[in-house]
XYZ file of C-alpha atoms in Angstrom:
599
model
C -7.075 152.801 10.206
C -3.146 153.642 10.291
C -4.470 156.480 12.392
C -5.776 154.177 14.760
C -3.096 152.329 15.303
C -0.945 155.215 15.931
C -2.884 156.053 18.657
C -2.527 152.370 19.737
C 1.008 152.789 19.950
C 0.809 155.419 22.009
C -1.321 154.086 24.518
C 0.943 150.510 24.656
C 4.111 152.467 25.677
C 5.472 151.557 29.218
C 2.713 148.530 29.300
C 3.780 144.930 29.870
C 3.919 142.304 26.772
C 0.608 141.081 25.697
C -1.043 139.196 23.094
C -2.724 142.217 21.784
C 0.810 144.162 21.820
C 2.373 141.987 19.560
C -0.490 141.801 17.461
C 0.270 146.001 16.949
C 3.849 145.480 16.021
C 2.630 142.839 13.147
C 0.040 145.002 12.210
C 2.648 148.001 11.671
C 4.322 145.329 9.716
C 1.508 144.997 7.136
C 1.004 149.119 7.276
C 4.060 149.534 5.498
C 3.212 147.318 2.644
C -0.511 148.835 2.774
C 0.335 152.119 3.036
C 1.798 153.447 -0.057
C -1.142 151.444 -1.601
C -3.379 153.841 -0.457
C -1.525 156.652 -0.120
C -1.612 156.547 -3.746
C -5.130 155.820 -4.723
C -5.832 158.710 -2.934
C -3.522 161.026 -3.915
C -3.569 160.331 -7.716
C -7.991 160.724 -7.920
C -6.758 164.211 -5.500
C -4.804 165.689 -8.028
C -6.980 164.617 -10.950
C -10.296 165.869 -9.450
C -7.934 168.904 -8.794
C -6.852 169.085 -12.443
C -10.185 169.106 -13.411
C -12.229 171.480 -11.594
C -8.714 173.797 -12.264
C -9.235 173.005 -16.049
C -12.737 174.172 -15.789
C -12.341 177.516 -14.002
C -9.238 178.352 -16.183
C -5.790 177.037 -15.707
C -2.127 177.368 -16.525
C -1.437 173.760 -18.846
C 1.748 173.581 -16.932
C -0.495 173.369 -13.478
C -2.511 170.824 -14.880
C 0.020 169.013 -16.941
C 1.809 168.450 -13.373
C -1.394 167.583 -11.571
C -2.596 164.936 -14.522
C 0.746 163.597 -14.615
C 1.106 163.311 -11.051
C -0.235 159.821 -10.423
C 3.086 158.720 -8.486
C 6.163 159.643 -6.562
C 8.487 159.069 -9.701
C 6.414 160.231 -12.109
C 5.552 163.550 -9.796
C 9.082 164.204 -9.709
C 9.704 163.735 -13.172
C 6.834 165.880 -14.212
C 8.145 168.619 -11.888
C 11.582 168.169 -13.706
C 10.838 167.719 -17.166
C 7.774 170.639 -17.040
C 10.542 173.148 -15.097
C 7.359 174.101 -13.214
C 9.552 175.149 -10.387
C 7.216 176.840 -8.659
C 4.559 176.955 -5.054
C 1.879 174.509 -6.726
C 4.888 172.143 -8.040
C 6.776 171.767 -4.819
C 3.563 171.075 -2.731
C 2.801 168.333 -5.097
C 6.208 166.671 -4.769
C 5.718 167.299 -0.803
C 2.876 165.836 -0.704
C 3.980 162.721 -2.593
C 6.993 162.846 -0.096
C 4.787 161.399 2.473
C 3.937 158.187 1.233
C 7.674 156.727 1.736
C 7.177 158.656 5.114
C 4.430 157.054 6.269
C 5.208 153.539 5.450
C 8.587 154.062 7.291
C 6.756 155.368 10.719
C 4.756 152.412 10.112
C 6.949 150.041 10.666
C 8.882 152.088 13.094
C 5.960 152.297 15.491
C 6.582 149.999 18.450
C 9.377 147.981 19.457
C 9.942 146.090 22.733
C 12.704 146.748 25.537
C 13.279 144.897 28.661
C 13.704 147.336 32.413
C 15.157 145.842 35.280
C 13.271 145.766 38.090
C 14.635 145.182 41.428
C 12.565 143.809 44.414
C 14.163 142.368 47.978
C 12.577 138.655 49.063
C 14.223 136.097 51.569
C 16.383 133.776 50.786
C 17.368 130.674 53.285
C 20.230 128.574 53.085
C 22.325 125.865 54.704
C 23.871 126.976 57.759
C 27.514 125.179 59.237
C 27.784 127.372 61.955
C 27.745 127.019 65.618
C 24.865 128.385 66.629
C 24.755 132.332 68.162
C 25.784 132.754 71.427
C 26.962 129.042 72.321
C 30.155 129.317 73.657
C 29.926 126.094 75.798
C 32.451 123.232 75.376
C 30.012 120.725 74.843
C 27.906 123.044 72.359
C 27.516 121.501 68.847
C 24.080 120.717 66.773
C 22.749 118.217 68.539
C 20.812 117.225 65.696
C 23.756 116.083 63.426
C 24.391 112.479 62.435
C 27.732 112.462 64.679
C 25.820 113.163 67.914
C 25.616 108.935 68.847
C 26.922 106.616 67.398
C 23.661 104.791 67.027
C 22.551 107.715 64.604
C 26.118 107.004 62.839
C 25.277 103.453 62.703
C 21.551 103.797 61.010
C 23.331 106.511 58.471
C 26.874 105.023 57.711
C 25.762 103.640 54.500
C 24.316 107.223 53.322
C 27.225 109.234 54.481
C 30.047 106.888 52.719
C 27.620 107.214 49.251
C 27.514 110.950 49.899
C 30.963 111.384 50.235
C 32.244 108.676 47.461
C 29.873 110.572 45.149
C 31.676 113.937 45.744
C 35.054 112.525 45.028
C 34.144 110.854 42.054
C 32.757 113.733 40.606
C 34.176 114.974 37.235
C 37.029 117.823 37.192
C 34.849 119.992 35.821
C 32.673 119.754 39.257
C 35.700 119.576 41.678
C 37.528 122.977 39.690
C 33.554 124.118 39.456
C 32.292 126.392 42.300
C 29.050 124.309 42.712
C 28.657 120.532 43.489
C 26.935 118.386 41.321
C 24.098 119.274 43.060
C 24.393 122.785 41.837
C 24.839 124.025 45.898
C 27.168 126.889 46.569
C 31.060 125.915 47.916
C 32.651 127.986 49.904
C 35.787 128.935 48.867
C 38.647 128.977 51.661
C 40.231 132.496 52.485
C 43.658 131.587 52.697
C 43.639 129.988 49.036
C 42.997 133.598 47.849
C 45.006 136.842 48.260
C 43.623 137.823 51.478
C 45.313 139.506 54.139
C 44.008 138.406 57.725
C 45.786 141.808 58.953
C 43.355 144.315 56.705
C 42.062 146.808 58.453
C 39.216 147.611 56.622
C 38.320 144.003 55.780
C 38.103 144.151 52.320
C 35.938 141.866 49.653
C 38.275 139.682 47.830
C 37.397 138.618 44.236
C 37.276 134.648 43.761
C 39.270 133.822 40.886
C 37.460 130.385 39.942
C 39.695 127.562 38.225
C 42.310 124.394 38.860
C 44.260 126.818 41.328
C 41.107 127.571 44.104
C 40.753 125.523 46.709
C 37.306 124.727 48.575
C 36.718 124.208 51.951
C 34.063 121.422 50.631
C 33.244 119.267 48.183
C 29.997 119.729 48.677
C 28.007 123.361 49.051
C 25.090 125.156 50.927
C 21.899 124.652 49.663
C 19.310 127.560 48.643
C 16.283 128.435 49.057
C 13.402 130.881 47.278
C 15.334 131.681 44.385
C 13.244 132.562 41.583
C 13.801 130.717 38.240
C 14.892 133.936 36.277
C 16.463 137.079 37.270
C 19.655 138.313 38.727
C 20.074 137.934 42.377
C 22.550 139.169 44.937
C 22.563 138.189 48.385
C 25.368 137.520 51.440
C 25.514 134.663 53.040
C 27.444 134.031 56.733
C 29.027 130.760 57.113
C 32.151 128.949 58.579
C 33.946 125.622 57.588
C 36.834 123.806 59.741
C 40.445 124.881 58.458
C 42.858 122.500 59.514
C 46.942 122.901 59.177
C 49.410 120.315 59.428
C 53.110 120.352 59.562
C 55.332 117.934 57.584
C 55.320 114.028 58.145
C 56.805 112.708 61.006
C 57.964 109.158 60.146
C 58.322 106.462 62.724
C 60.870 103.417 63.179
C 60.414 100.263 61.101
C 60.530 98.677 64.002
C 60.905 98.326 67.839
C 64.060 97.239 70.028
C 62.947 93.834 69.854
C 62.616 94.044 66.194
C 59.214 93.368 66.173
C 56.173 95.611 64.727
C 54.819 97.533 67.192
C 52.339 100.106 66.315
C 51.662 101.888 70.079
C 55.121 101.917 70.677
C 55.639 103.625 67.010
C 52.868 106.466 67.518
C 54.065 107.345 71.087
C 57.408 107.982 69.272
C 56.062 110.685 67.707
C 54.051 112.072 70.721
C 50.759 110.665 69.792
C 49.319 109.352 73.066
C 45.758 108.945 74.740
C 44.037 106.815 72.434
C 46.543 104.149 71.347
C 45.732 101.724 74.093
C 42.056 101.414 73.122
C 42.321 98.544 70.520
C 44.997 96.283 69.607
C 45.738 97.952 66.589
C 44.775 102.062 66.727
C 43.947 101.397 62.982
C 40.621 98.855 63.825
C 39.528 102.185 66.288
C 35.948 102.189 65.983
C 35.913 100.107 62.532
C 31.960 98.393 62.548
C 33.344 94.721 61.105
C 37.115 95.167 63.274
C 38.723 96.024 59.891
C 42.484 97.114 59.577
C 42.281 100.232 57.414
C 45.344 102.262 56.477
C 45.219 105.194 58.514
C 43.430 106.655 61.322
C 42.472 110.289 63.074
C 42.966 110.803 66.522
C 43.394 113.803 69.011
C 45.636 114.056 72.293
C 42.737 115.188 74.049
C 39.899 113.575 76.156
C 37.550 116.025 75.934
C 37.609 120.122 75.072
C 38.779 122.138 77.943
C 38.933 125.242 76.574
C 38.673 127.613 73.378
C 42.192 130.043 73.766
C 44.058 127.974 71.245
C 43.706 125.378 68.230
C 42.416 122.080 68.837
C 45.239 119.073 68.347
C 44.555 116.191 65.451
C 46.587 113.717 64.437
C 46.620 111.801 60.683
C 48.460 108.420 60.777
C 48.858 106.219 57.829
C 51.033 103.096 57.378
C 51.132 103.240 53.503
C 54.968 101.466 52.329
C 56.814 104.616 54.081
C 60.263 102.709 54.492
C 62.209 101.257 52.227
C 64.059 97.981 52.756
C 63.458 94.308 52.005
C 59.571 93.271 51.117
C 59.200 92.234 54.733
C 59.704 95.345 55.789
C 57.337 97.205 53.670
C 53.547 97.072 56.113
C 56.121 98.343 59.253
C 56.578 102.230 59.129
C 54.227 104.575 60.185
C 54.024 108.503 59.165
C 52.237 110.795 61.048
C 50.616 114.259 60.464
C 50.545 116.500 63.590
C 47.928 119.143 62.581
C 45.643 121.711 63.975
C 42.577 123.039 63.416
C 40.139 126.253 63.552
C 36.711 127.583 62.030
C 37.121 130.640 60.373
C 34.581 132.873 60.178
C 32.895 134.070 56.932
C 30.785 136.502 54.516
C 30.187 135.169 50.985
C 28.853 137.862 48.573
C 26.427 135.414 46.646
C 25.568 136.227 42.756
C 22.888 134.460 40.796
C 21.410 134.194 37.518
C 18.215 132.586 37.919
C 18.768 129.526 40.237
C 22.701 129.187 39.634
C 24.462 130.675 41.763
C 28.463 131.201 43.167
C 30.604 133.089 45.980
C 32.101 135.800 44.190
C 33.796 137.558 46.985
C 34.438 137.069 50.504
C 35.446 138.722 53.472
C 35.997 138.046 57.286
C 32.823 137.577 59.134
C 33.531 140.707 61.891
C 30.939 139.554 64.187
C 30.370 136.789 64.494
C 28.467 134.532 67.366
C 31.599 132.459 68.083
C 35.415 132.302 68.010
C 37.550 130.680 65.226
C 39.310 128.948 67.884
C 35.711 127.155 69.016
C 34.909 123.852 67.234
C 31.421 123.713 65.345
C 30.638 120.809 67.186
C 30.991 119.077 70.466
C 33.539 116.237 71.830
C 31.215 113.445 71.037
C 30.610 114.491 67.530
C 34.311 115.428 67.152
C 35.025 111.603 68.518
C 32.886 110.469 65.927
C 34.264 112.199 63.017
C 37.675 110.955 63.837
C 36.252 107.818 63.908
C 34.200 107.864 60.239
C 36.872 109.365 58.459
C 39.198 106.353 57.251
C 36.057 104.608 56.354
C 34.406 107.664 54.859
C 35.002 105.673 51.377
C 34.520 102.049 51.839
C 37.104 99.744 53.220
C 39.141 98.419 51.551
C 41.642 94.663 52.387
C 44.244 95.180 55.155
C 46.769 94.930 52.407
C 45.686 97.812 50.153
C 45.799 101.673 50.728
C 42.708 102.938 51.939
C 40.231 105.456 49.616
C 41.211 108.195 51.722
C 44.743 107.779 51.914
C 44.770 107.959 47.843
C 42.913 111.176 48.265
C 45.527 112.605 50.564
C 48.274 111.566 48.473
C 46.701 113.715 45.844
C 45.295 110.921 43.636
C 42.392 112.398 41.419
C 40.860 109.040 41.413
C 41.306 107.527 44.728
C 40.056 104.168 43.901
C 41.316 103.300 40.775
C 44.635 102.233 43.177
C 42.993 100.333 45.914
C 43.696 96.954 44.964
C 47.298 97.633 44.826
C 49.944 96.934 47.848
C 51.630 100.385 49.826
C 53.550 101.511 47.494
C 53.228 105.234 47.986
C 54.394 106.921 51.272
C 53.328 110.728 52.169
C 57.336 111.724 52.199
C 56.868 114.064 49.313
C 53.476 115.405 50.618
C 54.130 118.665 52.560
C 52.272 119.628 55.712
C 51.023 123.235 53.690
C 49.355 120.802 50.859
C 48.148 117.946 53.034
C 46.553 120.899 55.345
C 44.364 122.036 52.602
C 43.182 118.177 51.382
C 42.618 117.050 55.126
C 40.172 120.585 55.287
C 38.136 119.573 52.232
C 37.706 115.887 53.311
C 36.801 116.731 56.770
C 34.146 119.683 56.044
C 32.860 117.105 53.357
C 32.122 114.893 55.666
C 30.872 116.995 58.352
C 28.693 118.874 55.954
C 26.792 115.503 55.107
C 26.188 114.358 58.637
C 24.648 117.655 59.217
C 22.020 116.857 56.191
C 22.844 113.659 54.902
C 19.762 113.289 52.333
C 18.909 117.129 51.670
C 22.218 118.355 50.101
C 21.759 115.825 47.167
C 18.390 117.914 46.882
C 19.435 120.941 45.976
C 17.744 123.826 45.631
C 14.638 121.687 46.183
C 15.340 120.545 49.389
C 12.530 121.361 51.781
C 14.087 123.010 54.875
C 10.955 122.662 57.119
C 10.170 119.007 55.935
C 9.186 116.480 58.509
C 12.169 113.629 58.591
C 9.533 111.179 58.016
C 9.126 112.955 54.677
C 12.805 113.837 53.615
C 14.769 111.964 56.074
C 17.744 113.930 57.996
C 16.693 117.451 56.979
C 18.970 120.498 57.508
C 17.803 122.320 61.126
C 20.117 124.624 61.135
C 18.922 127.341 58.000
C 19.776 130.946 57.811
C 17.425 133.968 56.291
C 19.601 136.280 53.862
C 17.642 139.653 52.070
C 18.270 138.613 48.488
C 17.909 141.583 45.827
C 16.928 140.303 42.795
C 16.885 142.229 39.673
C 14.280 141.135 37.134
C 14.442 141.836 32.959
C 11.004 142.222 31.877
C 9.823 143.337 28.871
C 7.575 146.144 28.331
C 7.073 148.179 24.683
C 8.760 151.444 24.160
C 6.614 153.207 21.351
C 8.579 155.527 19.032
C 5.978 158.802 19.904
C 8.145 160.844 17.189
C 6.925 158.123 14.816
C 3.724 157.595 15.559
C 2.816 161.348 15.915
C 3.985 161.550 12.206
C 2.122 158.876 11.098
C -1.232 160.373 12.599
C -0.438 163.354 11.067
C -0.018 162.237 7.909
C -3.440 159.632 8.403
C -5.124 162.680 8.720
C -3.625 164.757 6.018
C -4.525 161.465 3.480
C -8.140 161.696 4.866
C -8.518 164.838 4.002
C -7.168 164.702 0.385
C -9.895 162.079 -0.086
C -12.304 164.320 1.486
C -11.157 167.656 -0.800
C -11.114 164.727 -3.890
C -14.892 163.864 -3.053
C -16.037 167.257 -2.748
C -14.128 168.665 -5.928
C -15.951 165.798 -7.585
C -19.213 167.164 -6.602
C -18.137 170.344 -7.570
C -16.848 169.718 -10.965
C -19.195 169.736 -13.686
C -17.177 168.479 -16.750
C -16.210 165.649 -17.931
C -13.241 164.026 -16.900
C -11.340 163.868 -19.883
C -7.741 164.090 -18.897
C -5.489 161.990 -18.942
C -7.282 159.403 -21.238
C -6.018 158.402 -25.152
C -10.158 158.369 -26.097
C -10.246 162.069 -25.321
C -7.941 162.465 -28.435
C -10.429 160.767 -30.376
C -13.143 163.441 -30.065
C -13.687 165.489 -33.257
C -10.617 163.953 -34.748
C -11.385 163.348 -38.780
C -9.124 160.615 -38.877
C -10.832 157.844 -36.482
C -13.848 156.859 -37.479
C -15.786 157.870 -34.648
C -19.454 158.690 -34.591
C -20.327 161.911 -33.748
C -21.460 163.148 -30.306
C -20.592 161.961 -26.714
C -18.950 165.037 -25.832
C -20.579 164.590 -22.397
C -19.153 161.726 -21.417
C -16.258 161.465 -19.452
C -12.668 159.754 -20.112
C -13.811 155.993 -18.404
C -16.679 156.015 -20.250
C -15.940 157.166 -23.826
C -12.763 154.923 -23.426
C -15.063 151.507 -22.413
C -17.253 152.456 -25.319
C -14.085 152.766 -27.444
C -12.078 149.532 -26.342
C -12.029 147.601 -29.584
C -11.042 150.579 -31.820
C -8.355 149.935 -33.280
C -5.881 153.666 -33.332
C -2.189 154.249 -34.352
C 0.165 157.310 -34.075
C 0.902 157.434 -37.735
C 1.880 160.102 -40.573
C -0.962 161.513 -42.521
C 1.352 162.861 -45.578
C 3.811 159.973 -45.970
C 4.496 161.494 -49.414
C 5.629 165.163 -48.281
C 8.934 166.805 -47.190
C 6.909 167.080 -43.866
C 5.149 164.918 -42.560
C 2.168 164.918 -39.772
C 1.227 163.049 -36.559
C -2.159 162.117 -35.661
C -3.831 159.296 -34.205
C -5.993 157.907 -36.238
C -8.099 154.528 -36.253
C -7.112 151.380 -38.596
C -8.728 148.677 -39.519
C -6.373 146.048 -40.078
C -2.418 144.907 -40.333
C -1.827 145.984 -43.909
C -3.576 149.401 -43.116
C -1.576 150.138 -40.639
C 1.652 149.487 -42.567
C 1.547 152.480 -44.414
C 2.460 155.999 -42.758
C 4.559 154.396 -40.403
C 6.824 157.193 -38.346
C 10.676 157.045 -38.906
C 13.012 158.614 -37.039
C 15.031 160.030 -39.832
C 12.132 162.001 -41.102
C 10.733 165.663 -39.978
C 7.059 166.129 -38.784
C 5.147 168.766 -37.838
């Protein structure tokens, strides 16, 4: 049997896990238990059957002392001491007893399992931000996003400000985290790492994850056809909007007259083509009229060309002045920033479906210029427009949601139902540059795919809208190698070569056993305490039953009672035999002491 399943280790080696497989390694389990078992049942009826067919031809009685005696591994090795029979029959005795440990050691060292990695290339698809290849018109942009009428922004509005409210109040551990709480991808912005924009050989840089990275977005790229386990690599090509602002330009109180005037405030700090649309620029393109504390605006009509950063103003009347309560709603501060769309590759590393940016690099060629917008001047307009409601509005008299965020506030509405009492004078251009990009691409990012990025990974790219709603168009095809662990058994051949080897050695010790058997016509008397009852005067035996063999004469024997006594108690001498008694007192008398001599 253990031969057999040496030869079904063999034949499982480099094969996938199975039922049957594991069923071999338990089995191997149970060998080494069995196996000395057997080993010696065989052995022990070898070397007796050997003992006595010796005995009859004519034998040394140190061979068969040795081969009698030999009816385990200890008490083979002690014979071989004690006996000094240091010879060739001794040794191959003790060698042969040698491989019953052996055996039951390959037996459980038979088969084992061990995983290979196996690499295959599939497709991945994922969320895609970028203006689409080859567009280079001013007006191009996805027509498809929410931004593209404001009728679409209307019907949406309530999905977008959830969307975004639900990325900033997301736990640290999911803002510092390099996936959203939808486990999608961020992309990580290049200047927030050490990168060098003058590289010649445009380097990947490491992303060193923590409180010190800053993301373009709070929210990430979904992914597509990622398998469940594995290790997967892939690059990605993406862009987000980078905007740069330099320090806060703070208005008058108030005008000549004394009186609050915000158009004559903003056009003292050069912001000019939009302030005459409403009565207050704040209520710009507010659904219920309402008065929020900032607003976004551009001195531009339209985009004219692509040579140089687009213009964007942030204005916010939180309490920048200081002065008498009166005076407190009256000052204005202003944010004169810029903006472009840098162009990137994201070197993409998963373990099963989670997955992060690791490294990035510039995106060499790309379909479009940083300096081109990712979408067009409606959609622009529009954005402007969302923004300072982006998180709910809030009373005239309280900061805005957004404004909290831009001062830095970790909780932006915990604070709203207080009056202005922060002001943006300690908030430099460099840091309000790199909130104003992650709000903005936030947003943008959700009125691209408003109800898939919540999704996930499970979002359906090619679902119909009347299935998913607003699905993401715009989806990009990456080669993904994934690297697989599978398990497969790795059989010990060494092991299970020696175990055949020895199977078949055991198989043919019980074979020689059998035949010596057969071959052996005495009695099998050795080894037995009834053979020292034959023609002994001193048990009271009957005569005859020379014939029979140790078993038998010692079954026919069983209630006899026999002692190892002295037979001249009364002597300087004395002598051992055994001898039969027949009860307690009998038995009492030619005890053996230690302290006397015997012969």
């Amino acid at each position: 049997m253990l031969a057999v399943l040496g030869f079904a280790v063999l034949g499982l080696d480099g094969n996938k896990r199975s039922s049957f497989g594991d069923g071999i390694i338990e089995l191997g389990k149970y060998g080494a238990t069995a196996f000395p078992f057997m080993f010696a049942a065989i052995a022990a009826r070898l070397f007796k059957a050997v003992a006595l067919w010796r005995s009859e031809k004519g034998a040394k009685l140190g061979l068969l002392e040795q081969l009698v005696g030999s009816q385990s591994l200890g008490a083979t090795v002690e014979r071989f001491v004690l006996l000094r029979s240091f010879d060739i029959p001794g040794a191959i005795v003790v060698l042969l007893w040698f491989l019953s440990p052996l055996g039951s050691q390959m037996s459980l060292r038979l088969l084992g399992l061990t995983s290979v990695n196996i690499i295959s290339q599939t497709p991945v698809q994922y969320f895609n931000t970028t203006t689409p290849a080859g567009s280079m018109d001013i007006n191009s942009g996805p027509d498809w996003a929410v931004f593209d009428s404001l009728s679409d922004l209307a019907y949406v509005r309530p999905s977008l400000t959830a969307f975004v409210s639900a990325n900033m109040l997301a736990s640290t551990n999911v803002l510092k985290s390099p996936v959203d709480q939808w486990n999608n991808i961020k992309v990580p912005r290049l200047d927030a790492m050490a990168y060098s924009a003058d590289a010649s050989n445009n380097p990947w840089v490491p992303i060193a994850n923590g409180s010190s990275m800053t993301w373009a977005s709070l929210s990430g790229l979904m992914i597509q056809g990622l398998n469940a386990s594995g290790n997967s690599t892939f690059i990605i090509q993406t862009s987000y909007i980078d905007v740069t602002c330099s320090d806060p330009m703070q208005t008058k109180a108030r005008n000549e007259d004394g009186d609050i005037n915000f158009t004559d405030m903003l056009k003292s700090v050069g912001l000019a083509v939009h302030i005459n649309d409403a009565s207050s620029p704040f209520s710009r393109g507010n659904p219920d009229g309402s008065n929020p504390s900032l607003f976004l605006d551009t001195n531009s009509n339209s985009f004219t060309r692509f040579d140089a950063p687009q213009n964007l103003f942030y204005a916010s009347r939180v309490a920048l002045v200081t002065g008498p309560p009166d005076s407190q709603l009256s000052g204005i501060e202003v944010y004169n920033c810029s903006y472009t769309t840098p162009k990137i590759e994201g070197n993409v590393t998963c373990v099963g479906q989670d997955c992060a940016i690791t490294q990035v690099r510039r995106w060499e060629d790309a379909p479009s210029s940083s300096l081109q917008p990712p979408f067009n001047w409606v959609e622009f307009s529009n954005l402007l427009l969302f923004i300072p409601g982006s998180l709910g509005y809030p009373h005239s008299s309280t900061a805005s949601p957004v404004d909290q965020y831009m001062l830095g506030s970790d909780a932006p509405f915990s604070r709203g139902y207080q009056s202005y009492e922060l002001n943006f004078s300690k908030i430099s251009g460099a840091d309000f540059g790199k909130r104003l990009t992650t709000l903005i691409n936030t947003v943008w990012q959700a009125n691209l795919a408003p109800f898939s990025i919540p999704l996930g990974s499970s979002a359906d790219f090619n679902a119909k809208e009347e299935t998913q709603g607003w699905v993401p168009k715009a989806t990009t095809t990456a080669m993904n190698v994934q690297r697989f662990e599978k398990l497969k058994y790795a059989a010990n051949r060494s092991n299970a070569i020696i175990l055949i080897v020895i199977t078949v050695v055991l198989q043919i010790c019980a074979i020689v056993g059998l035949v010596l058997k057969e071959m052996t016509s005495a009695p099998d008397i050795l080894g037995y305490v009834s053979t020292m009852t034959r023609d002994n005067v001193h048990t009271a035996v009957p005569s005859g039953g020379n014939t029979l063999d140790g078993v038998e004469r010692a079954r026919y024997l069983s209630d006899m009672r026999v002692q190892l006594a002295d037979t001249r108690p009364g002597d300087d001498v004395g002598h051992i035999v055994l001898r039969s008694v027949n009860n307690g007192n009998e038995s009492r008398k030619g005890r053996l002491d230690k302290r006397r001599l015997y012969m």
